[in-house]
GROMACS .gro file of C-alpha atoms in nm:
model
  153
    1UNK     CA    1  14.092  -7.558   9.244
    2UNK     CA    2  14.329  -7.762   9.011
    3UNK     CA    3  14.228  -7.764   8.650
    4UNK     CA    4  14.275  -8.140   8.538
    5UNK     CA    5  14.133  -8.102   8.187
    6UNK     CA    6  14.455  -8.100   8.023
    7UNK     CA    7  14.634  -8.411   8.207
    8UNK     CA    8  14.278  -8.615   8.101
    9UNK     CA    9  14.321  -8.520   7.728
   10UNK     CA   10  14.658  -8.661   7.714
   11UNK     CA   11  14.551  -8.940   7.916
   12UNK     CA   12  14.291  -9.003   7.673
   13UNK     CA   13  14.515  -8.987   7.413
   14UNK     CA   14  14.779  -9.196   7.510
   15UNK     CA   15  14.514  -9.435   7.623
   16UNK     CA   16  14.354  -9.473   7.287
   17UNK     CA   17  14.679  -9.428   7.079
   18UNK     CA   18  14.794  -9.762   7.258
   19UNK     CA   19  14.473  -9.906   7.147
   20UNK     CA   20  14.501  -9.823   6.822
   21UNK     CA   21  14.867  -9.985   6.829
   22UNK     CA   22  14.784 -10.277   7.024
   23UNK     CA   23  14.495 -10.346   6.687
   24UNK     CA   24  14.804 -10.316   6.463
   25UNK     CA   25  15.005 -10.575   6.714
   26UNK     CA   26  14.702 -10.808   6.668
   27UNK     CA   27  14.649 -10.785   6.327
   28UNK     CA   28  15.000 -10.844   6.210
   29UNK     CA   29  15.027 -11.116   6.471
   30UNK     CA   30  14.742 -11.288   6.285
   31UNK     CA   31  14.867 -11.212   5.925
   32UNK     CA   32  15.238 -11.329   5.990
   33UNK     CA   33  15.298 -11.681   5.905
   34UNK     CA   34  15.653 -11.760   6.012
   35UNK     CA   35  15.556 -11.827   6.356
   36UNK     CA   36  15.249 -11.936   6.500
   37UNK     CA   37  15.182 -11.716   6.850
   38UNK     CA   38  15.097 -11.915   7.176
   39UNK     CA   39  14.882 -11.805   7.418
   40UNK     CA   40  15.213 -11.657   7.630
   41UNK     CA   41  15.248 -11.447   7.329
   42UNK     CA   42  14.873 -11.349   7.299
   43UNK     CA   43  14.855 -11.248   7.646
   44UNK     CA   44  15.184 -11.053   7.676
   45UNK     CA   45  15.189 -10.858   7.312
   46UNK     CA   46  14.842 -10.779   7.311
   47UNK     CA   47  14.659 -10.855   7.609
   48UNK     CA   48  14.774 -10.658   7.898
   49UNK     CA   49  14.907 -10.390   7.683
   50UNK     CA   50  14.561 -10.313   7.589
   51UNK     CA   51  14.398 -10.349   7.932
   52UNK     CA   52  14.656 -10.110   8.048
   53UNK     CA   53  14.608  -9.849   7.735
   54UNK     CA   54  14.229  -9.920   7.791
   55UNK     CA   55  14.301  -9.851   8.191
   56UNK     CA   56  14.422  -9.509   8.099
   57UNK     CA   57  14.160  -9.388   7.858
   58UNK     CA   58  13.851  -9.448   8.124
   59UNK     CA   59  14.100  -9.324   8.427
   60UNK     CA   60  14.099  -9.008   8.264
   61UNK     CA   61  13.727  -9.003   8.247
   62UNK     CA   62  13.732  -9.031   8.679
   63UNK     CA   63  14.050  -8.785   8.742
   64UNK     CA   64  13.833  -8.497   8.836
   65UNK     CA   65  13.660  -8.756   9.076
   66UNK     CA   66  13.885  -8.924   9.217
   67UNK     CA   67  14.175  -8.774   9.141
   68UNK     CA   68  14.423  -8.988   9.435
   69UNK     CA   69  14.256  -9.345   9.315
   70UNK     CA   70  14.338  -9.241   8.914
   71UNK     CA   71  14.688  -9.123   9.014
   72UNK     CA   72  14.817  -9.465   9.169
   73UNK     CA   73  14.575  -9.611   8.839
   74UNK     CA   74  14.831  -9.422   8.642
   75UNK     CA   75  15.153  -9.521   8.827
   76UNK     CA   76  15.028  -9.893   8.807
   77UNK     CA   77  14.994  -9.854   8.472
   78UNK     CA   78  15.350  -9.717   8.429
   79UNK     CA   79  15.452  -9.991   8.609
   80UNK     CA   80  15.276 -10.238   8.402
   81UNK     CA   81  15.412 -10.096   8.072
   82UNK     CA   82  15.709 -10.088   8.191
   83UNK     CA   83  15.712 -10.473   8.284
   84UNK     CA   84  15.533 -10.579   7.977
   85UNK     CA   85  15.851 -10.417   7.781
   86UNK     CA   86  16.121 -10.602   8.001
   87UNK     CA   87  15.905 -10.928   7.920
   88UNK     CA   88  15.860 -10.862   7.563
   89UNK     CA   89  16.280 -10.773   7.501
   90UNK     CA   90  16.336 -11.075   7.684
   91UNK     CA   91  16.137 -11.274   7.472
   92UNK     CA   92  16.227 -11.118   7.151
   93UNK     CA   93  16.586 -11.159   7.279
   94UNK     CA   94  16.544 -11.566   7.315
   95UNK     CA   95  16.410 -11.593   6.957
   96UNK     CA   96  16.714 -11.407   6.775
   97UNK     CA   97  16.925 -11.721   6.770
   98UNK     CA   98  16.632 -11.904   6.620
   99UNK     CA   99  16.551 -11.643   6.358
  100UNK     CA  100  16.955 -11.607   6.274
  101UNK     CA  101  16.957 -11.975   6.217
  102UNK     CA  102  16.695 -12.013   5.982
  103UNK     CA  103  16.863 -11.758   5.711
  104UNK     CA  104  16.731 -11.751   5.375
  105UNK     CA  105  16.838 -11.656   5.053
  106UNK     CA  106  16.616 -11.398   4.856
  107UNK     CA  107  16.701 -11.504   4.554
  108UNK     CA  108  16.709 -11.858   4.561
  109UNK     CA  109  16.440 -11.884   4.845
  110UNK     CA  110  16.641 -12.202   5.009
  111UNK     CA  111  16.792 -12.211   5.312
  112UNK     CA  112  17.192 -12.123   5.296
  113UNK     CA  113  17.437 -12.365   5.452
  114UNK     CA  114  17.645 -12.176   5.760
  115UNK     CA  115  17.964 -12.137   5.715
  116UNK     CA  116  18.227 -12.377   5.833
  117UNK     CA  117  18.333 -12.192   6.206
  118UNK     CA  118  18.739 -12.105   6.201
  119UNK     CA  119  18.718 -12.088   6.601
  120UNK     CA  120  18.636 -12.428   6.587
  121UNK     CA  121  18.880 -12.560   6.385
  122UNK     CA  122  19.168 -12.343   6.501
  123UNK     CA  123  19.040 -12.459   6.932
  124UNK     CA  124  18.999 -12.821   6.829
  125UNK     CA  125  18.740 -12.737   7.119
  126UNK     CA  126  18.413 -12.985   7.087
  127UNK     CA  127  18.202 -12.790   7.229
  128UNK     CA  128  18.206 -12.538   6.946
  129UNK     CA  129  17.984 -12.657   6.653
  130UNK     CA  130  18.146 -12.753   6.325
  131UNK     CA  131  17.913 -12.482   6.176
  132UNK     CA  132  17.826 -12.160   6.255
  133UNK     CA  133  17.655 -11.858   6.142
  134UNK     CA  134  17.876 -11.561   6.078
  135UNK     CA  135  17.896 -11.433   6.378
  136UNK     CA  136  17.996 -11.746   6.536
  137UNK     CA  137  18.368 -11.665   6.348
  138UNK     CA  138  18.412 -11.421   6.665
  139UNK     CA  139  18.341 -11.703   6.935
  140UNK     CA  140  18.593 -11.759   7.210
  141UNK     CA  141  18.672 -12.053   7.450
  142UNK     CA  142  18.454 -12.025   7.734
  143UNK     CA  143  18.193 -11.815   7.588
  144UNK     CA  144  17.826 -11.884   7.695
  145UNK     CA  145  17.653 -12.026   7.359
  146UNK     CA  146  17.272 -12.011   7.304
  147UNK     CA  147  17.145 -12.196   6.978
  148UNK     CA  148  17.386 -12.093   6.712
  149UNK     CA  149  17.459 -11.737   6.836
  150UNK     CA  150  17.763 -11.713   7.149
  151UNK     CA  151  17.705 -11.435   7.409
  152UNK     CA  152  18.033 -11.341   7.531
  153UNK     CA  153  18.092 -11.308   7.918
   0.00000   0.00000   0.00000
């Protein structure tokens, strides 16, 4: 006979220690007031990570039971995790360039002026920006540009 005690402590564990960060997600979604979430953002940052975290804590209350449905339970929850990560990068990944752009200044609490881009100038290329942020000083001919930030190929 196998003794599943342990694995459903650690299940439980995990499954309520991803609830308890998913209530952190959700409350400094709320409190944040740079950018208003969307219900995209609603459903992928808090959501169906806790549904899966909440999947894990009651499959560990049914592994002794029915211990071949909870396994494939788990490994769809893996799965899911794993998938709600490569969406969230992504996403956090297409909002850089807007969060670069919008630069402040502590101390004066305006918005700073980007600096004039040398690439620009020295190309004569018009499809460079007069302006850039600082890292637009390292942009090339030919490189793939996304709001004011260039992704080079």
């Amino acid at each position: 006979m196998v003794f599943l005690f342990p694995p459903s402590v650690a299940l439980v564990i995990c499954g309520l220690g991803g609830l308890a960060y998913g209530r952190i997600v959700i409350h400094r979604a709320r409190r944040q007031t740079f950018y208003k979430p969307l219900w995209e953002d609603w459903v992928w940052h808090a959501l169906l990570p806790c549904s899966i975290y909440a999947a894990l804590a009651v499959t560990a209350l049914f592994l002794h039971a029915t211990t071949q449905l909870a396994l494939f339970v788990i490994g769809a929850a893996a799965l899911g995790l794993l998938l709600v990560g490569i969406h969230n990068a992504w996403d956090t990944m297409r909002r850089v360039p807007l969060l670069v752009t919008h630069d402040v200044q502590p101390e004066m609490g305006t918005p700073r002026e980007p600096e004039p881009c040398s690439a620009a100038r020295r190309t004569g290329n018009p499809a460079i920006p007069s302006t850039w942020t600082r890292a637009g000083d390292r942009v090339r001919t030919g490189d793939v540009q996304l709001g004011k930030l260039a992704f080079y190929r």
